PDB file of C-alpha atoms in Angstrom:
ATOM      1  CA  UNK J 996       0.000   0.000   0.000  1.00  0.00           C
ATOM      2  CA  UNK J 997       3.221   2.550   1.135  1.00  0.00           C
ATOM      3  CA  UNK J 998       5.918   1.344  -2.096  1.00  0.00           C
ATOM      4  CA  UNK J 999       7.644   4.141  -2.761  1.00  0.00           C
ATOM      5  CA  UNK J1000       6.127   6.411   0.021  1.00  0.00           C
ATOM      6  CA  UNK J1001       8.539   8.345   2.764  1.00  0.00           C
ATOM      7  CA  UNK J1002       7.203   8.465   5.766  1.00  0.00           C
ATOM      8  CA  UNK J1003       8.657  11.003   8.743  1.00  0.00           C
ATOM      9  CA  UNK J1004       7.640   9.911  12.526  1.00  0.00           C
ATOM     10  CA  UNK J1005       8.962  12.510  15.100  1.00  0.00           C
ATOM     11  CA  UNK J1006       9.546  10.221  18.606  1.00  0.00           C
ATOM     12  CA  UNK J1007       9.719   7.664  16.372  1.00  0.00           C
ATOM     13  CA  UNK J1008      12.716   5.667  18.287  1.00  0.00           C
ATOM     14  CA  UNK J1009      10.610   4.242  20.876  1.00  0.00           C
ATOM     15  CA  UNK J1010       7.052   3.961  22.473  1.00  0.00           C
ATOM     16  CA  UNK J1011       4.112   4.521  19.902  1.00  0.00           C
ATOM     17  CA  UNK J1012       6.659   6.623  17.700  1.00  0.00           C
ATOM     18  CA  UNK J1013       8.389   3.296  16.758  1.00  0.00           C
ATOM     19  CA  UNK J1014       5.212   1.021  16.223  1.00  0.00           C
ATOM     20  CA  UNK J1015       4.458   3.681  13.729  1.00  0.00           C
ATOM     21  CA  UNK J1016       7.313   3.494  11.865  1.00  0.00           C
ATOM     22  CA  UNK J1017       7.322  -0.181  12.472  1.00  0.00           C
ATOM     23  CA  UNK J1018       4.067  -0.568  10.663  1.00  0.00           C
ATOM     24  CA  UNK J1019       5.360   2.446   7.559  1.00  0.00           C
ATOM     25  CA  UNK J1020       8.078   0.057   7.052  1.00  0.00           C
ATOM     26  CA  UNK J1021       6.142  -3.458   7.089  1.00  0.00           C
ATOM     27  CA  UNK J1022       4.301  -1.977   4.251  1.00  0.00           C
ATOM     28  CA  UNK J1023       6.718  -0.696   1.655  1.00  0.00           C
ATOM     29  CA  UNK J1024       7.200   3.065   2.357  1.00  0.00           C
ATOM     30  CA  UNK J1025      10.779   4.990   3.735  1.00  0.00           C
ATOM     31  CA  UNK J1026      10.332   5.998   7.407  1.00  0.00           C
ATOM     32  CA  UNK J1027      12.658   8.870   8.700  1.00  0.00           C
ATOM     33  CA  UNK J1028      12.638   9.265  11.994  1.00  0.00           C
ATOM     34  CA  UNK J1029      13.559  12.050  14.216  1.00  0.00           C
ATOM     35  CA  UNK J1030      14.188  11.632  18.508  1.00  0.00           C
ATOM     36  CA  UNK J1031      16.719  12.828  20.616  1.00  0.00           C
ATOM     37  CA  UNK J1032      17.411   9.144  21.077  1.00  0.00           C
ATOM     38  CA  UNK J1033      19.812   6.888  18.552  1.00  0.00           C
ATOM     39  CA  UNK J1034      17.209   5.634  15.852  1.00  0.00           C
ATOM     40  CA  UNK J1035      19.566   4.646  12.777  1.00  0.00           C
ATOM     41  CA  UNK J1036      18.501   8.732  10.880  1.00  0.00           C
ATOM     42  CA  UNK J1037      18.696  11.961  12.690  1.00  0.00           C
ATOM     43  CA  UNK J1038      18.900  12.580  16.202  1.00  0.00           C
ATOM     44  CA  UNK J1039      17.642  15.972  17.653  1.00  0.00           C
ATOM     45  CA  UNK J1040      15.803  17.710  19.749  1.00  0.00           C
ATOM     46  CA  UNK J1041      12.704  19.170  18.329  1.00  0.00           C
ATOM     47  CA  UNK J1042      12.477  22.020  20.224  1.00  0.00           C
ATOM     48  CA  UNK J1043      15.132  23.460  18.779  1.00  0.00           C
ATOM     49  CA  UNK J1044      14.027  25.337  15.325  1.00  0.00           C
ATOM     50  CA  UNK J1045      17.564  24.716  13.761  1.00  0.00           C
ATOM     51  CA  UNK J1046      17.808  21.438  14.071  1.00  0.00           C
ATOM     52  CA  UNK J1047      14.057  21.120  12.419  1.00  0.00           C
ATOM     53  CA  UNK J1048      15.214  23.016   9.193  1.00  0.00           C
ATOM     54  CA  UNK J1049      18.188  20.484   9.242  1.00  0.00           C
ATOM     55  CA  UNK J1050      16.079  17.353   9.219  1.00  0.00           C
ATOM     56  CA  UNK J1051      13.562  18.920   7.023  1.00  0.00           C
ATOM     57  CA  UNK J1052      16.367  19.865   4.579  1.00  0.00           C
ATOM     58  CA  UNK J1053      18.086  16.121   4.902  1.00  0.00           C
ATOM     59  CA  UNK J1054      14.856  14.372   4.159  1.00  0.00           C
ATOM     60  CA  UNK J1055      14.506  16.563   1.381  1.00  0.00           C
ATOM     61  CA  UNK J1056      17.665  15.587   0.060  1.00  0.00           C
ATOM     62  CA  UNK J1057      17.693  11.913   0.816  1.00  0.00           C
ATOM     63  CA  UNK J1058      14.110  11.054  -0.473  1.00  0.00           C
ATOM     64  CA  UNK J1059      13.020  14.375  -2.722  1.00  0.00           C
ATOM     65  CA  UNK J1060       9.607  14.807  -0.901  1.00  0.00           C
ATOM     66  CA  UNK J1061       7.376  13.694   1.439  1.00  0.00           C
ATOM     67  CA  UNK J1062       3.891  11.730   2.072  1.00  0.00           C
ATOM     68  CA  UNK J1063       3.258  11.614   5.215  1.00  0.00           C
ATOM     69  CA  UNK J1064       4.324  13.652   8.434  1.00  0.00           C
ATOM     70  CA  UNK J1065       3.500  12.329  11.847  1.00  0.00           C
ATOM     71  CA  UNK J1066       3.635  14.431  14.900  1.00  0.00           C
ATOM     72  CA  UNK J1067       3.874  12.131  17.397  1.00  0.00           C
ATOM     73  CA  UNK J1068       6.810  12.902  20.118  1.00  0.00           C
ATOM     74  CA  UNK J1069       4.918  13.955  23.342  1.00  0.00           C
ATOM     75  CA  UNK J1070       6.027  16.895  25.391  1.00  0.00           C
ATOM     76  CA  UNK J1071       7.314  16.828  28.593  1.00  0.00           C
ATOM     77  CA  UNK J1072       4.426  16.550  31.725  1.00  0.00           C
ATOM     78  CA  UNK J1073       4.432  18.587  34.738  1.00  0.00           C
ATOM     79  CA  UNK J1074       1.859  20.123  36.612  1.00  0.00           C
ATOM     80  CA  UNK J1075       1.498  23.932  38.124  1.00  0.00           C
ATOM     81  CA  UNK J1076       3.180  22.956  41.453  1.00  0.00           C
ATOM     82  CA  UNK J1077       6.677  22.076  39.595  1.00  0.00           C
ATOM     83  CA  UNK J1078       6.787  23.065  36.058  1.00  0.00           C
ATOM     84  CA  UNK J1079       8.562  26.409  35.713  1.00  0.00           C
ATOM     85  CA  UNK J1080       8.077  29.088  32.774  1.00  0.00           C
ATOM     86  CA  UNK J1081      11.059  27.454  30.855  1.00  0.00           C
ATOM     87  CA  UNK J1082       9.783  23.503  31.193  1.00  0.00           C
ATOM     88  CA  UNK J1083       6.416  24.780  30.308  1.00  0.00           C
ATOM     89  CA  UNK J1084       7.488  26.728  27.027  1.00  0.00           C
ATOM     90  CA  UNK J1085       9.723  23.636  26.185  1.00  0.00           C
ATOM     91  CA  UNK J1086       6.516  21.231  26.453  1.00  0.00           C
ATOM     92  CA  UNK J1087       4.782  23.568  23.894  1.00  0.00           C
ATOM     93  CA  UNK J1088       7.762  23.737  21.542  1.00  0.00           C
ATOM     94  CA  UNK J1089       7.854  20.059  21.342  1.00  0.00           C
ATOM     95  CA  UNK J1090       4.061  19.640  21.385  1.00  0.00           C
ATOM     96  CA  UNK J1091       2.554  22.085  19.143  1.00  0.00           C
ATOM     97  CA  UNK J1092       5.452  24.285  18.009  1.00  0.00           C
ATOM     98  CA  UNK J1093       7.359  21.745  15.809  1.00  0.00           C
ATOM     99  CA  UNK J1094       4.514  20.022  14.406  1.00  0.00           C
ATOM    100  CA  UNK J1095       3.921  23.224  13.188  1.00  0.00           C
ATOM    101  CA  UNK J1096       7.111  24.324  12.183  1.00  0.00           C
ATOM    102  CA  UNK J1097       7.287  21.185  10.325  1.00  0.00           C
ATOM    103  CA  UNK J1098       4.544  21.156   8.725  1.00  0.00           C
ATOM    104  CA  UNK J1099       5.384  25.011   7.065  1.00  0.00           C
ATOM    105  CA  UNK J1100       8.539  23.713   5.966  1.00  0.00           C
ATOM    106  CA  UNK J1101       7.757  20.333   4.669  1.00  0.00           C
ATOM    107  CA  UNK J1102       4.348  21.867   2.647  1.00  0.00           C
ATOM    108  CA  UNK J1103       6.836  22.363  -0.309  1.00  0.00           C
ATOM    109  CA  UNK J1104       7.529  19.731  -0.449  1.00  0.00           C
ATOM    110  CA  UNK J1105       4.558  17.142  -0.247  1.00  0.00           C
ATOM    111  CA  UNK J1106       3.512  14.917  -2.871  1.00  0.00           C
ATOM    112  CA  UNK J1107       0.227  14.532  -3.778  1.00  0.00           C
ATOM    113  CA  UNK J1108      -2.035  12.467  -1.696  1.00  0.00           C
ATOM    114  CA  UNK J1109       0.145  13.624   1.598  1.00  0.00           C
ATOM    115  CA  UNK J1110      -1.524  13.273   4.835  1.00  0.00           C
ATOM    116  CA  UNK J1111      -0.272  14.506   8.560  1.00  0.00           C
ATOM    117  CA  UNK J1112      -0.971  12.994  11.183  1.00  0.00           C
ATOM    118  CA  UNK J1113      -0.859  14.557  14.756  1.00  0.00           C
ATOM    119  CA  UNK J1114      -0.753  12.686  18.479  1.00  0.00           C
ATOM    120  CA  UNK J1115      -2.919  14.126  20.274  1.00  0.00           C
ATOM    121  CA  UNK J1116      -3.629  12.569  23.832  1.00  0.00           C
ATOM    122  CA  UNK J1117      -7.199  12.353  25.357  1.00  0.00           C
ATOM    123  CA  UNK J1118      -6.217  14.573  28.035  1.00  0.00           C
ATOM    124  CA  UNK J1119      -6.885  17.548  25.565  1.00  0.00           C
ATOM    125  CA  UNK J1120     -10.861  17.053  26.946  1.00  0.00           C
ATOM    126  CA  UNK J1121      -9.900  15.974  30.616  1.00  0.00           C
ATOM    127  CA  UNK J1122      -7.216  15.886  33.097  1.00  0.00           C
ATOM    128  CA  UNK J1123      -5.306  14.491  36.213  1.00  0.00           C
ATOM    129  CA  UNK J1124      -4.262  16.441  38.429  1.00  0.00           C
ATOM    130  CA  UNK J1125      -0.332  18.398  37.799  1.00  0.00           C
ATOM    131  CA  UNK J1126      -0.562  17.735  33.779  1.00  0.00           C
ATOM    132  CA  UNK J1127      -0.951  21.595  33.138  1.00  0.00           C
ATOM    133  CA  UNK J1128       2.324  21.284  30.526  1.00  0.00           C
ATOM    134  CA  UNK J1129       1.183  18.102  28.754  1.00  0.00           C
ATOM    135  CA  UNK J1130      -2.331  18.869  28.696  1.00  0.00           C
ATOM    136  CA  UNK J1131      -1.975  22.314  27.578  1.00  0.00           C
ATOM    137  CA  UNK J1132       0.676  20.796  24.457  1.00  0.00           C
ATOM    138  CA  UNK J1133      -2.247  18.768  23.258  1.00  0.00           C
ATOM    139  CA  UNK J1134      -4.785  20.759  23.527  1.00  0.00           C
ATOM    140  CA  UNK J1135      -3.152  22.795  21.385  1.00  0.00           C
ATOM    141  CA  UNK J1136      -2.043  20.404  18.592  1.00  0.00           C
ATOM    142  CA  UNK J1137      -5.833  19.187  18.696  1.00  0.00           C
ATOM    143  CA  UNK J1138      -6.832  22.729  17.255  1.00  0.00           C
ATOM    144  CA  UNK J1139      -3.673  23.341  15.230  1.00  0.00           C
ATOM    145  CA  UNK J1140      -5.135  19.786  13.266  1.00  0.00           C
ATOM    146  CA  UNK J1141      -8.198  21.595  12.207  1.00  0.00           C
ATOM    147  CA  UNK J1142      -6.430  24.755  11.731  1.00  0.00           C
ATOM    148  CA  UNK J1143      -4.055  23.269   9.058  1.00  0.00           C
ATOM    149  CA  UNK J1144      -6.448  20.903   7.660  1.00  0.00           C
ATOM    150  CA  UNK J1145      -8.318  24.319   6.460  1.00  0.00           C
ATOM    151  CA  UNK J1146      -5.037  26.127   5.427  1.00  0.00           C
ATOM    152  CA  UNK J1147      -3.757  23.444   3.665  1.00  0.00           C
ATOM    153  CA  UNK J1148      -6.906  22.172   2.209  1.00  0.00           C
ATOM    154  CA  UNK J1149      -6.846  20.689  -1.411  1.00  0.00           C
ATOM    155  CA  UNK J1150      -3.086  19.474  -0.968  1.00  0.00           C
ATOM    156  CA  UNK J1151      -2.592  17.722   2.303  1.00  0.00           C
ATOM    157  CA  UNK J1152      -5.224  15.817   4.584  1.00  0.00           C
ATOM    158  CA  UNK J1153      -4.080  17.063   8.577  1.00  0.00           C
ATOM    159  CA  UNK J1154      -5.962  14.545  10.948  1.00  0.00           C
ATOM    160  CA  UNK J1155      -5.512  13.982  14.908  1.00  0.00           C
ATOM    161  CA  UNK J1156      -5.472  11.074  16.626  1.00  0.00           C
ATOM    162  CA  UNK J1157      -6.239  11.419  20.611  1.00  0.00           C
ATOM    163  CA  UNK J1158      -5.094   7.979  22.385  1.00  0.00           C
ATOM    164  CA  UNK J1159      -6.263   6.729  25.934  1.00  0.00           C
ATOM    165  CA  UNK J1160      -4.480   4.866  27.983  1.00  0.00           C
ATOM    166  CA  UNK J1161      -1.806   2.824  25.895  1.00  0.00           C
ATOM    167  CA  UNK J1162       0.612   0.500  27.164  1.00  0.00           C
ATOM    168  CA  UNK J1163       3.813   0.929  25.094  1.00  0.00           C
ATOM    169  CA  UNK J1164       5.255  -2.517  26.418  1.00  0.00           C
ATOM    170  CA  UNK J1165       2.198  -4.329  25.214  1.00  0.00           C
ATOM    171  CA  UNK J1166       1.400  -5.165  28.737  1.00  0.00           C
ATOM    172  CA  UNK J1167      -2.263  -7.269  29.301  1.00  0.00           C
ATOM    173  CA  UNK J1168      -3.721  -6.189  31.729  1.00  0.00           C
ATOM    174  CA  UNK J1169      -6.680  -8.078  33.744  1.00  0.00           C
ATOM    175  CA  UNK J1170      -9.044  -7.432  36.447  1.00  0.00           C
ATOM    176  CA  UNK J1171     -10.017  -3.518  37.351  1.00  0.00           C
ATOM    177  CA  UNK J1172      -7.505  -1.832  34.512  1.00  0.00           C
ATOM    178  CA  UNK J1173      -8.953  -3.656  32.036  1.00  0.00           C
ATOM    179  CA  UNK J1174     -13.002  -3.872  33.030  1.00  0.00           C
ATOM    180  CA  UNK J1175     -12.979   0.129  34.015  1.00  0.00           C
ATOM    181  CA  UNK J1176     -12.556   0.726  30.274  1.00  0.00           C
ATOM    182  CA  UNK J1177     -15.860  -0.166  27.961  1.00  0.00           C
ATOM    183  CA  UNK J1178     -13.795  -2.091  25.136  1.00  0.00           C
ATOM    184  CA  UNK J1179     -12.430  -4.508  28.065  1.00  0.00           C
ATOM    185  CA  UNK J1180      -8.821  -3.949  27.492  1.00  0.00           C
ATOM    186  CA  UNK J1181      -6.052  -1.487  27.970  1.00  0.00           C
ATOM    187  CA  UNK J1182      -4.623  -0.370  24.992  1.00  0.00           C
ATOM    188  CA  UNK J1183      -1.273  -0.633  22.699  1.00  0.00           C
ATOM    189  CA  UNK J1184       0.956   0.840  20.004  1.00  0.00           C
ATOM    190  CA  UNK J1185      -0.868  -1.357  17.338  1.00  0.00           C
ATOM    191  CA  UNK J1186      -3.802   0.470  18.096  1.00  0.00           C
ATOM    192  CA  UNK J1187      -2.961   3.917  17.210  1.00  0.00           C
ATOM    193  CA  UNK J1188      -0.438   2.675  14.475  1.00  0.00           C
ATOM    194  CA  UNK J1189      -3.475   0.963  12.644  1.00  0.00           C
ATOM    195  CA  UNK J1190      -5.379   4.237  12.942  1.00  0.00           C
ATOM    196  CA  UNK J1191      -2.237   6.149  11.520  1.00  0.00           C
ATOM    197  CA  UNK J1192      -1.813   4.154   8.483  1.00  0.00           C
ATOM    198  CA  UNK J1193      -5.309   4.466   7.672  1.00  0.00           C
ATOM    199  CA  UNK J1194      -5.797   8.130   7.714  1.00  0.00           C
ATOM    200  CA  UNK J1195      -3.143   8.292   5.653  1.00  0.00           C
ATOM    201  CA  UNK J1196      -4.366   5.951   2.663  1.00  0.00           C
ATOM    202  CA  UNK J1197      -6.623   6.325  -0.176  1.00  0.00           C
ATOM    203  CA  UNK J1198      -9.295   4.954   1.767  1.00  0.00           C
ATOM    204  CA  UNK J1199      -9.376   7.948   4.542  1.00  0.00           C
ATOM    205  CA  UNK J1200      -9.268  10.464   1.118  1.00  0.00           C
ATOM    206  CA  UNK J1201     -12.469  12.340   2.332  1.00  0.00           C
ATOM    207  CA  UNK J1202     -10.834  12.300   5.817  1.00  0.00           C
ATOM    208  CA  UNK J1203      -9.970  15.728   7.050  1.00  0.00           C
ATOM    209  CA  UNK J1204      -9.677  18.365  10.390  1.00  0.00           C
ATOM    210  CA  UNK J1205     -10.515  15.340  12.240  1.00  0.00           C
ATOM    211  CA  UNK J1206      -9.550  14.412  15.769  1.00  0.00           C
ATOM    212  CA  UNK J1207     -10.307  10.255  15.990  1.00  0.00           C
ATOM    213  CA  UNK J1208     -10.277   9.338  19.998  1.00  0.00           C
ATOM    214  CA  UNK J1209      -8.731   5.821  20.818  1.00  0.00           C
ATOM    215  CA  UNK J1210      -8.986   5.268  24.394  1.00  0.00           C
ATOM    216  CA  UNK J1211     -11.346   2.213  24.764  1.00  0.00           C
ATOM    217  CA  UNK J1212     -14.417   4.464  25.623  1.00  0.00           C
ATOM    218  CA  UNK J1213     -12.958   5.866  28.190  1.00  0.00           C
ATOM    219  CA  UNK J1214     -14.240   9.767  27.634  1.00  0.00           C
ATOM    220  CA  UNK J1215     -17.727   8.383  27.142  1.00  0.00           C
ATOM    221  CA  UNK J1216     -17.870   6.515  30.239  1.00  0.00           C
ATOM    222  CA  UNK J1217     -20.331   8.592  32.849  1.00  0.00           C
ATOM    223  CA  UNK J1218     -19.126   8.317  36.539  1.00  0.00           C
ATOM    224  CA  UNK J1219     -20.948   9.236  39.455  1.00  0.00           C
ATOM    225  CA  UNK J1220     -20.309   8.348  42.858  1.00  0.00           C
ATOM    226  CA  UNK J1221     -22.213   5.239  43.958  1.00  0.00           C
ATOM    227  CA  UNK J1222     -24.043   4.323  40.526  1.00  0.00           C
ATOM    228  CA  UNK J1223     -23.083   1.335  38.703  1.00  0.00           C
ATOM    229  CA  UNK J1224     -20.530   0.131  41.642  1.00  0.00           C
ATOM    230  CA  UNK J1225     -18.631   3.679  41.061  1.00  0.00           C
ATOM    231  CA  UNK J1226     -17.233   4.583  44.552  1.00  0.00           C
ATOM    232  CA  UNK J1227     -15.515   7.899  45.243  1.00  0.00           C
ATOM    233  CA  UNK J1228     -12.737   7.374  47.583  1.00  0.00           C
ATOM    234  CA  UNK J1229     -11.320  10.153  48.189  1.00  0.00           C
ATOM    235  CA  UNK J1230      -7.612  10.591  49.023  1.00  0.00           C
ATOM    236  CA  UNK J1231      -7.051   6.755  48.741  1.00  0.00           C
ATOM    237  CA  UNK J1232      -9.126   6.870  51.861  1.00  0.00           C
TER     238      UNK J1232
END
């Protein structure tokens, strides 16, 4: 389905990031990959807007353009008590900044038929307590998805994808974890990866400003205190 397709997964050197690329490469297309971990093509850290026009620039020159840009490396998470000014700027820099910063400078260069895809996290409709940095990163990338999907309308698809809770090790889980969540399971890396691929084929072509939620049903769960075996305690207590 992906012959002769390059594919570029930021965080793509571990986690969901590598599943991703994992699944690019398993069906025919080029996968460059940038983390601030070894990963075999460019290490870097993406907040950092000269290192961004140096990947975008050697992917350029290595593969001559682009189908598909994923936006996947997650920002760092702290909440109000402990992130300072700096930590929360760099969480939006990696989060929201470079996916668009990327996306400006790879629009050039995009083949037609390209797609972006953007990681989003369910926690951009609901929170824990002391995510303010994460949170606020993908909220933001959830409205910069509809934002480019309407600039660049007519030459690249932008999607989001918002996962639940994932377990990166492919974990099962059973009892509680599992049952808590409506589609009986926790969930893993194939599960967004599968999503991924599809927005960006033919098949999602009508597909576009979208933000597709993949957390078992977790958002649409209502909880109240004492219905349905729900019980509040509060404080561990």
């Amino acid at each position: 389905m992906f012959e002769n397709k390059v594919a570029v997964v930021t965080g793509g050197a571990r986690g969901i990031g590598r599943t991703i690329a994992e699944e690019f490469e398993k069906a025919g297309a080029r996968v460059c990959i940038i983390d601030r971990i070894s990963n075999g093509y460019y290490v870097g850290d993406l907040a950092d807007p000269a290192v961004l026009e140096d990947f975008v620039r050697k992917v350029v020159a290595d593969c001559g353009h682009l189908d598909y840009l994923i936006n996947n490396a997650p920002p760092l998470m702290k909440g109000i008590d402990e992130c300072s000014y700096e930590e929360f700027n760099c969480a939006l820099r990696v989060g929201v900044t470079a996916p668009f910063y990327l996306a400006k400078l790879f629009a050039p260069h995009f083949a037609p038929g390209g797609a972006i895809v953007n990681i989003s996290s369910s926690r951009d409709r609901m929170s824990q307590p002391q995510t303010e940095s994460y949170t606020a990163a993908k909220g933001g990338i959830s409205a910069l998805t509809h934002a480019l999907a309407v600039s660049l309308g007519g030459r690249v698809r932008v999607n989001a994808i918002s996962p639940g809770w994932i377990d990166t090790s492919f974990t099962v889980y059973e009892g509680p974890d599992a049952v808590q969540q409506p589609a009986g399971r926790v969930g893993n890396p194939l599960d967004i990866a599968n999503m991924v691929l599809y927005l960006c084929s033919d098949k999602a072509g009508f597909i576009t400003g979208e933000n597709i939620c993949i957390d078992g049903g977790m958002t649409r769960q209502m909880v109240y205190h004492n219905d349905f075996g729900w019980t509040l305690r509060e404080n561990g207590k």
